[in-house]
Coordinates of C-alpha atoms in Angstrom, one line a residue:
M26 CA -10.8 -37.5 16.4
R27 CA -9.1 -40.1 14.3
T28 CA -8.3 -40.5 10.5
Q29 CA -5.6 -42.1 8.4
V30 CA -4.0 -38.9 6.9
A31 CA -4.3 -35.5 8.7
I32 CA -3.8 -32.9 6.0
I33 CA -2.6 -29.5 7.0
G34 CA -3.8 -26.8 4.6
A35 CA -6.9 -26.6 2.3
G36 CA -5.5 -25.1 -0.6
P37 CA -5.1 -26.9 -3.9
A38 CA -2.4 -29.2 -2.7
G39 CA -4.4 -30.2 0.5
L40 CA -7.7 -30.7 -1.2
L41 CA -6.3 -32.4 -4.2
L42 CA -4.5 -34.9 -1.9
S43 CA -7.7 -35.5 0.0
H44 CA -9.5 -36.1 -3.3
L45 CA -6.9 -38.6 -4.7
L46 CA -6.6 -40.4 -1.3
A47 CA -10.3 -40.9 -1.1
Q48 CA -10.3 -42.4 -4.8
G49 CA -7.7 -44.9 -3.5
G50 CA -9.7 -45.7 -0.3
V51 CA -7.9 -43.7 2.1
E52 CA -9.6 -41.4 4.7
S53 CA -8.3 -37.9 5.6
V54 CA -9.3 -34.9 7.6
V55 CA -8.2 -31.4 6.4
L56 CA -7.3 -28.6 8.7
E57 CA -7.1 -25.0 7.5
T58 CA -6.3 -21.7 9.3
R59 CA -8.1 -19.4 6.9
S60 CA -11.8 -19.3 6.1
E61 CA -13.2 -21.2 3.1
E62 CA -14.0 -17.9 1.4
Y63 CA -10.4 -16.5 1.9
V64 CA -8.9 -19.7 0.4
A65 CA -11.2 -19.8 -2.5
A66 CA -10.6 -16.1 -3.4
R67 CA -6.8 -16.2 -3.2
I68 CA -5.3 -14.9 -6.5
R69 CA -2.3 -17.1 -7.5
A70 CA -1.2 -19.0 -10.4
G71 CA -3.0 -19.1 -13.8
I72 CA -1.2 -21.5 -16.0
L73 CA -1.7 -25.3 -15.9
E74 CA 0.8 -27.6 -17.5
H75 CA 0.0 -30.5 -19.8
S76 CA 0.5 -33.0 -17.1
S77 CA -1.4 -31.2 -14.5
V78 CA -4.5 -31.0 -16.8
E79 CA -4.2 -34.7 -17.6
L80 CA -3.9 -35.6 -13.8
L81 CA -7.0 -33.3 -13.1
E82 CA -9.1 -34.9 -15.9
A83 CA -8.1 -38.4 -14.7
A84 CA -9.3 -37.5 -11.2
G85 CA -12.7 -36.2 -12.4
L86 CA -11.8 -32.6 -12.0
G87 CA -11.2 -31.6 -15.7
G88 CA -14.7 -30.7 -16.8
R89 CA -14.7 -26.9 -16.5
I90 CA -10.9 -26.7 -17.6
R91 CA -12.1 -27.8 -21.1
T92 CA -15.2 -25.7 -21.2
E93 CA -14.1 -22.5 -19.5
G94 CA -10.2 -22.6 -19.7
D95 CA -8.2 -21.1 -22.5
H96 CA -6.0 -23.5 -24.3
H97 CA -2.8 -22.0 -25.4
R98 CA -0.2 -23.5 -27.8
G99 CA 2.6 -21.3 -26.7
I100 CA 3.9 -17.8 -25.6
Y101 CA 5.5 -14.6 -27.2
L102 CA 9.0 -13.7 -26.3
Q103 CA 9.7 -9.9 -26.8
W104 CA 12.4 -7.4 -26.5
P105 CA 12.3 -3.8 -28.1
G106 CA 11.6 -4.1 -31.9
E107 CA 11.2 -7.9 -31.7
R108 CA 8.3 -10.2 -30.8
H109 CA 8.6 -14.0 -31.6
H110 CA 5.9 -16.8 -31.0
L111 CA 7.2 -20.1 -29.6
D112 CA 4.7 -22.9 -30.4
F113 CA 4.9 -25.5 -27.8
V114 CA 2.9 -28.1 -29.6
D115 CA 5.0 -27.9 -32.7
L116 CA 8.2 -27.8 -30.5
A117 CA 7.5 -30.3 -27.8
G118 CA 4.0 -31.9 -28.4
R119 CA 2.5 -30.4 -25.3
S120 CA 0.4 -27.3 -24.5
V121 CA -0.8 -25.3 -21.5
W122 CA -4.1 -24.0 -20.3
V123 CA -4.9 -20.6 -18.7
Y124 CA -7.1 -21.7 -15.8
G125 CA -6.6 -19.7 -12.5
Q126 CA -5.9 -21.1 -9.2
T127 CA -9.1 -19.7 -7.9
E128 CA -11.0 -21.9 -10.6
V129 CA -9.0 -25.0 -9.6
Q130 CA -9.9 -24.3 -5.9
K131 CA -13.6 -24.0 -6.8
D132 CA -13.6 -27.4 -8.5
L133 CA -11.7 -29.0 -5.6
I134 CA -14.2 -27.6 -3.0
A135 CA -17.1 -28.6 -5.0
A136 CA -15.7 -32.3 -5.3
R137 CA -14.9 -32.5 -1.8
K138 CA -18.2 -31.2 -0.6
A139 CA -19.9 -33.7 -2.8
D140 CA -17.8 -36.5 -1.1
D141 CA -18.6 -35.1 2.4
Q142 CA -14.8 -34.5 3.0
E143 CA -14.2 -33.4 6.6
V144 CA -12.6 -29.9 6.4
H145 CA -12.1 -27.8 9.5
Y146 CA -11.6 -24.0 8.6
E147 CA -10.5 -21.3 10.7
V148 CA -8.5 -23.4 13.2
S149 CA -5.7 -21.9 15.1
D150 CA -2.7 -23.2 17.2
V151 CA -1.9 -26.1 15.0
S152 CA 0.8 -28.3 16.4
L153 CA 2.3 -31.5 15.2
H154 CA 3.3 -34.1 17.6
D155 CA 5.4 -37.4 17.6
V156 CA 5.8 -37.3 13.8
T157 CA 8.6 -39.9 13.8
S158 CA 6.4 -42.4 15.6
D159 CA 3.8 -44.6 14.3
R160 CA 1.1 -42.7 16.1
P161 CA 1.5 -39.1 15.1
F162 CA -1.2 -36.6 16.1
V163 CA -2.3 -32.9 15.6
T164 CA -3.7 -30.6 18.1
F165 CA -5.6 -27.4 17.2
T166 CA -8.2 -25.1 18.3
D167 CA -11.3 -25.2 16.3
S168 CA -13.4 -22.3 15.1
S169 CA -15.5 -22.4 18.3
G170 CA -12.5 -22.1 20.6
A171 CA -12.4 -25.8 21.5
T172 CA -9.2 -27.7 21.7
Q173 CA -9.0 -30.7 19.5
R174 CA -6.8 -33.7 19.0
L175 CA -6.6 -35.6 15.7
D176 CA -4.9 -39.0 15.8
C177 CA -3.6 -40.4 12.4
A178 CA -1.1 -42.6 10.7
V179 CA 0.4 -40.0 8.5
I180 CA 0.5 -36.1 8.5
A181 CA 0.6 -34.3 5.2
G182 CA 2.0 -30.9 5.3
C183 CA 0.3 -28.8 2.5
D184 CA 0.2 -25.6 4.6
G185 CA 2.5 -23.4 2.6
S186 CA 5.6 -21.4 3.6
F187 CA 4.1 -19.9 6.8
G188 CA 2.5 -23.1 8.3
P189 CA 3.9 -25.3 11.0
S190 CA 4.7 -28.4 8.9
R191 CA 7.9 -27.1 7.3
H192 CA 9.4 -26.3 10.8
A193 CA 8.6 -29.8 12.1
V194 CA 11.5 -31.2 10.1
P195 CA 14.3 -30.5 12.4
A196 CA 17.5 -31.4 10.3
A197 CA 16.2 -29.9 7.0
Q198 CA 18.7 -28.5 4.5
K199 CA 17.5 -25.3 3.1
F200 CA 18.4 -23.5 -0.1
E201 CA 17.2 -19.9 -0.8
K202 CA 17.8 -17.1 -3.3
V203 CA 16.1 -13.8 -2.8
Y204 CA 16.0 -11.8 -6.0
P205 CA 16.5 -8.0 -6.1
Y206 CA 13.2 -7.1 -7.6
S207 CA 9.5 -7.9 -7.2
W208 CA 6.4 -8.2 -9.4
F209 CA 3.7 -5.5 -9.3
G210 CA 0.6 -7.3 -10.5
I211 CA -2.7 -6.0 -11.5
L212 CA -6.2 -7.4 -12.4
A213 CA -8.1 -5.4 -15.0
D214 CA -11.7 -5.6 -16.2
V215 CA -10.6 -5.5 -19.8
A216 CA -10.4 -8.1 -22.5
P217 CA -6.7 -9.4 -23.1
S218 CA -4.9 -7.4 -25.8
T219 CA -3.1 -10.8 -26.8
D220 CA -4.1 -14.3 -27.7
E221 CA -1.3 -15.8 -25.7
L222 CA 1.1 -14.6 -22.9
I223 CA 3.8 -11.9 -23.8
Y224 CA 7.0 -12.2 -21.8
A225 CA 8.7 -8.8 -22.5
W226 CA 12.4 -7.8 -21.7
H227 CA 12.7 -4.0 -21.6
P228 CA 15.4 -1.7 -20.3
N229 CA 12.9 -0.3 -17.7
G230 CA 12.3 -3.9 -16.6
F231 CA 10.4 -7.0 -17.2
A232 CA 6.7 -6.9 -18.1
L233 CA 4.2 -9.8 -18.7
H234 CA 0.8 -9.7 -20.3
S235 CA -1.3 -12.7 -19.0
M236 CA -5.0 -13.2 -18.7
R237 CA -7.6 -14.9 -16.5
S238 CA -10.6 -15.0 -18.9
A239 CA -12.1 -13.3 -22.0
T240 CA -12.8 -10.4 -19.9
V241 CA -10.2 -10.2 -17.4
S242 CA -6.5 -9.4 -18.0
R243 CA -3.7 -10.1 -15.6
L244 CA -0.5 -8.0 -16.0
Y245 CA 2.7 -7.7 -14.3
L246 CA 5.8 -5.0 -14.0
Q247 CA 9.2 -5.5 -12.6
V248 CA 9.5 -3.1 -9.8
P249 CA 12.1 -2.7 -6.8
N250 CA 11.7 -4.6 -3.8
G251 CA 9.6 -2.8 -1.2
T252 CA 7.4 -1.0 -3.7
D253 CA 4.2 0.3 -2.3
P254 CA 1.2 -0.4 -4.8
A255 CA -0.5 2.9 -3.6
S256 CA 2.4 4.8 -5.0
W257 CA 1.5 3.9 -8.6
S258 CA -1.5 5.5 -10.1
D259 CA -3.6 3.7 -12.6
D260 CA -2.4 6.0 -15.4
R261 CA 1.1 5.4 -14.4
I262 CA 0.7 1.6 -14.5
W263 CA -0.9 1.6 -18.0
D264 CA 1.7 4.1 -19.4
E265 CA 4.5 1.8 -18.1
L266 CA 2.9 -1.4 -19.3
A267 CA 2.4 0.2 -22.8
T268 CA 6.1 1.2 -22.9
R269 CA 7.5 -2.3 -21.9
L270 CA 5.0 -4.3 -23.9
G271 CA 5.5 -2.3 -27.2
H272 CA 2.1 -0.4 -27.6
G273 CA 2.1 0.9 -31.2
Q274 CA 4.8 -1.4 -32.5
N275 CA 3.7 -3.2 -35.7
G276 CA 0.3 -1.9 -35.1
W277 CA -0.2 -3.9 -31.7
K278 CA -2.2 -2.0 -29.1
L279 CA -2.5 -2.5 -25.4
N280 CA -6.1 -1.9 -24.3
P281 CA -6.4 -0.3 -20.7
G282 CA -9.3 -0.9 -18.4
P283 CA -10.6 -0.5 -14.9
I284 CA -8.0 -2.0 -12.3
T285 CA -9.6 -4.1 -9.7
D286 CA -6.6 -5.4 -7.7
K287 CA -3.0 -4.3 -7.2
S288 CA -0.3 -6.3 -5.3
V289 CA 3.4 -6.6 -5.0
L290 CA 5.0 -10.1 -5.1
P291 CA 8.6 -10.4 -3.9
M292 CA 10.7 -12.9 -5.9
R293 CA 12.5 -15.8 -4.3
S294 CA 13.6 -19.4 -4.8
Y295 CA 13.4 -21.8 -1.8
V296 CA 13.9 -25.6 -1.5
Q297 CA 13.8 -27.6 1.6
T298 CA 15.1 -31.1 1.7
P299 CA 14.1 -33.8 2.7
M300 CA 10.3 -33.6 2.1
R301 CA 9.6 -36.4 4.7
H302 CA 10.4 -36.8 8.2
G303 CA 9.1 -39.9 9.9
N304 CA 5.3 -39.9 9.0
L305 CA 5.3 -36.2 8.1
Y306 CA 5.3 -35.5 4.3
L307 CA 5.5 -32.0 2.8
A308 CA 4.0 -31.0 -0.4
G309 CA 3.7 -27.8 -2.5
D310 CA 4.9 -24.5 -1.0
A311 CA 5.6 -26.1 2.4
A312 CA 8.7 -27.6 0.7
H313 CA 9.5 -25.3 -2.1
I314 CA 8.9 -21.8 -3.7
V315 CA 9.8 -20.6 -7.2
P316 CA 9.5 -17.2 -8.7
P317 CA 6.5 -17.2 -11.0
T318 CA 8.3 -16.4 -14.2
G319 CA 8.2 -20.1 -15.3
A320 CA 4.5 -20.8 -14.1
K321 CA 5.7 -23.6 -11.8
G322 CA 4.4 -23.0 -8.5
L323 CA 0.8 -24.6 -8.7
N324 CA 2.2 -27.3 -11.1
L325 CA 4.8 -28.4 -8.7
A326 CA 2.2 -28.7 -6.0
I327 CA 0.1 -30.9 -8.2
A328 CA 3.0 -33.1 -9.1
D329 CA 4.0 -33.5 -5.5
V330 CA 0.5 -34.6 -4.6
A331 CA 0.3 -37.0 -7.5
L332 CA 3.4 -38.9 -6.2
L333 CA 2.5 -38.4 -2.5
S334 CA -1.1 -39.9 -3.1
K335 CA 0.3 -42.9 -4.8
A336 CA 2.8 -43.5 -2.0
L337 CA 0.2 -43.1 0.8
I338 CA -2.3 -45.4 -0.9
A339 CA 0.5 -48.0 -1.4
S340 CA 1.6 -47.7 2.3
L341 CA -1.8 -47.5 4.0
V342 CA -3.8 -49.9 1.7
D343 CA -1.3 -52.4 0.1
R344 CA 1.3 -52.1 3.1
N345 CA 4.0 -51.4 0.6
Q346 CA 6.4 -48.8 1.8
S347 CA 8.6 -48.5 -1.3
L348 CA 7.0 -45.5 -2.8
A349 CA 6.8 -43.6 0.5
D350 CA 10.5 -44.4 1.2
R351 CA 11.3 -42.8 -2.3
Y352 CA 8.8 -39.8 -2.1
S353 CA 11.3 -37.2 -1.2
D354 CA 13.9 -38.2 -3.8
D355 CA 11.3 -38.7 -6.4
A356 CA 9.7 -35.4 -5.8
Q357 CA 12.8 -33.4 -5.6
R358 CA 14.1 -34.4 -9.0
R359 CA 11.2 -32.5 -10.5
V360 CA 11.4 -29.6 -7.9
W361 CA 15.1 -28.8 -8.8
R362 CA 14.4 -29.0 -12.7
C363 CA 11.6 -26.5 -12.1
T364 CA 13.6 -24.4 -9.7
H365 CA 16.3 -24.2 -12.3
F366 CA 13.9 -23.4 -15.2
S367 CA 12.2 -20.8 -12.9
W368 CA 15.7 -19.1 -12.2
W369 CA 16.7 -19.3 -15.9
M370 CA 13.5 -17.5 -17.1
T371 CA 13.8 -15.0 -14.3
T372 CA 17.4 -14.1 -14.8
M373 CA 16.9 -13.9 -18.7
L374 CA 14.0 -11.4 -18.5
H375 CA 14.6 -9.1 -15.6
T376 CA 16.9 -6.3 -15.8
S377 CA 19.6 -5.6 -13.3
G378 CA 20.7 -2.1 -14.7
D379 CA 24.1 -3.5 -15.7
P380 CA 24.7 -3.0 -19.5
F381 CA 26.8 -6.2 -19.6
D382 CA 24.0 -8.2 -18.1
A383 CA 21.6 -6.5 -20.6
E384 CA 23.6 -7.5 -23.6
L385 CA 24.0 -11.2 -22.4
Q386 CA 20.2 -11.3 -21.8
L387 CA 19.5 -10.2 -25.3
S388 CA 21.9 -12.5 -26.9
Q389 CA 20.1 -15.3 -25.0
L390 CA 16.7 -14.2 -25.9
R391 CA 17.8 -14.1 -29.7
W392 CA 19.3 -17.6 -29.4
V393 CA 16.1 -19.0 -27.8
A394 CA 13.8 -17.3 -30.3
T395 CA 15.6 -18.3 -33.4
S396 CA 17.3 -21.6 -32.5
R397 CA 14.9 -24.7 -32.5
A398 CA 17.0 -26.3 -29.9
G399 CA 16.7 -23.3 -27.7
A400 CA 13.0 -22.9 -28.2
T401 CA 12.4 -26.6 -27.7
G402 CA 14.2 -26.5 -24.4
L403 CA 12.0 -23.6 -23.2
A404 CA 8.8 -25.4 -24.6
E405 CA 9.6 -28.6 -22.8
N406 CA 10.1 -27.0 -19.5
Y407 CA 7.3 -24.6 -19.7
A408 CA 4.6 -27.0 -20.9
G409 CA 5.8 -29.4 -18.4
L410 CA 7.8 -32.6 -18.0
P411 CA 5.8 -35.8 -17.1
I412 CA 5.0 -36.0 -13.6
G413 CA 7.1 -39.0 -13.0
Y414 CA 10.3 -37.1 -14.4

C-alpha cells in the first residue's frame, strides 16, 4: 500500500485532516484501531468556537451546525446567591455553538465516505518506521488478521494520548499537571433547564449545566479522583446538582430526567513538544490534553489540523517546506494559550477545601463578572482566538 499521508486515528482530527488534504489535492489513508461505530459514538466535547465553525463551513462541513446546532452568545458564571451572564458577542464580537463531537464525527464520516476516502478500522499492532527519513512507513494488522505495510511521504499522528504516534518522538519535552479532582458527567433525556451553559462555583464543588440538544442535557459535578459512578444513585446526582446549581434561587428550577449515561473524567493538562519529528507530525490529543473546563480540546485539534493541512499541501503539492518547518512552533503558540485558559478556568471554579483559596476564587469571580476588562478576557479566550493566533 502507498499514499502521500498516512493518518493514524479516525477521530475528528484524523478525518478532518484527510478531508482538508483531499481538497488540496493530497491523498491519504486513515488507520483506526477502534470500529467505526465506536468512534462515532464517543461522547466528548460539545462546544465549537467561532473559528472552528468558520473552518468547518469553509470546508463544506457546516450545514448541520447551522440547522441543528445551538447558537450561544455567552455563558453564565454563578456562585451562591449570584448569577451573571457574559455576552461574548457584545464583549468580543464572537460566539460559540453547542454541537457535540458525535455530530462533528457524523458529518466527517459522511463526507469522507462520499469522497471514497480509504479508512481502515479495527486495525492493531500499529508501528511507525523510519519517520526521520524521506520514506517513512507504517505497519499494522488489518481487521482480517493480515499484516500490512503502508508507505508514505508523511505520517500524521492523530491517535490521541494512548496511540503510538506520541511515543515515536524520542526527545520530546513533556509538561503535565494532574488535578486533584475529576468530573462526574451525566447525559439525561430532559430538556435543558437553561438557555446557555451555567458554570457554578459552590463550596461543595464545581458544577456545570450544559446540553447536547433541545431534549438532552449534559451535566457535570466535581468529585474526588477515583470516584466510582455506580456509587452515586440518580437521586443523589440530581439532589447535588440542584444544590450546586442553585435550584429555587430567584425562581430558577433544575428539571431532572432519566439519566442515560454516567462517566468520570480525570482532569489533567499535558503538552508535548515538539509536535514534529522528521516526517511525523502530531495533532490533537496526541500532542496535548486540556481539562474540559474551557471547552478547548476539540477546538485545539481543529486548529492543529487547519495549520497542518496547509503545511502538508504546501510541502507535497507546491514543494514549499516553510509552513511544515514552522508547524510545531505555530501550533504551540495557540496550544499554550488554550492550556493557560483551561487551567485558569479550572482553578477559578473548582474548590480545594481551603478557605483561603475559596475567598480568592470568589474575589476573582466577582471581578470577572463585574469588570468589562475581566469579562472580555474570558470571552475572547472562550469564544476562541483566530486559528492563526
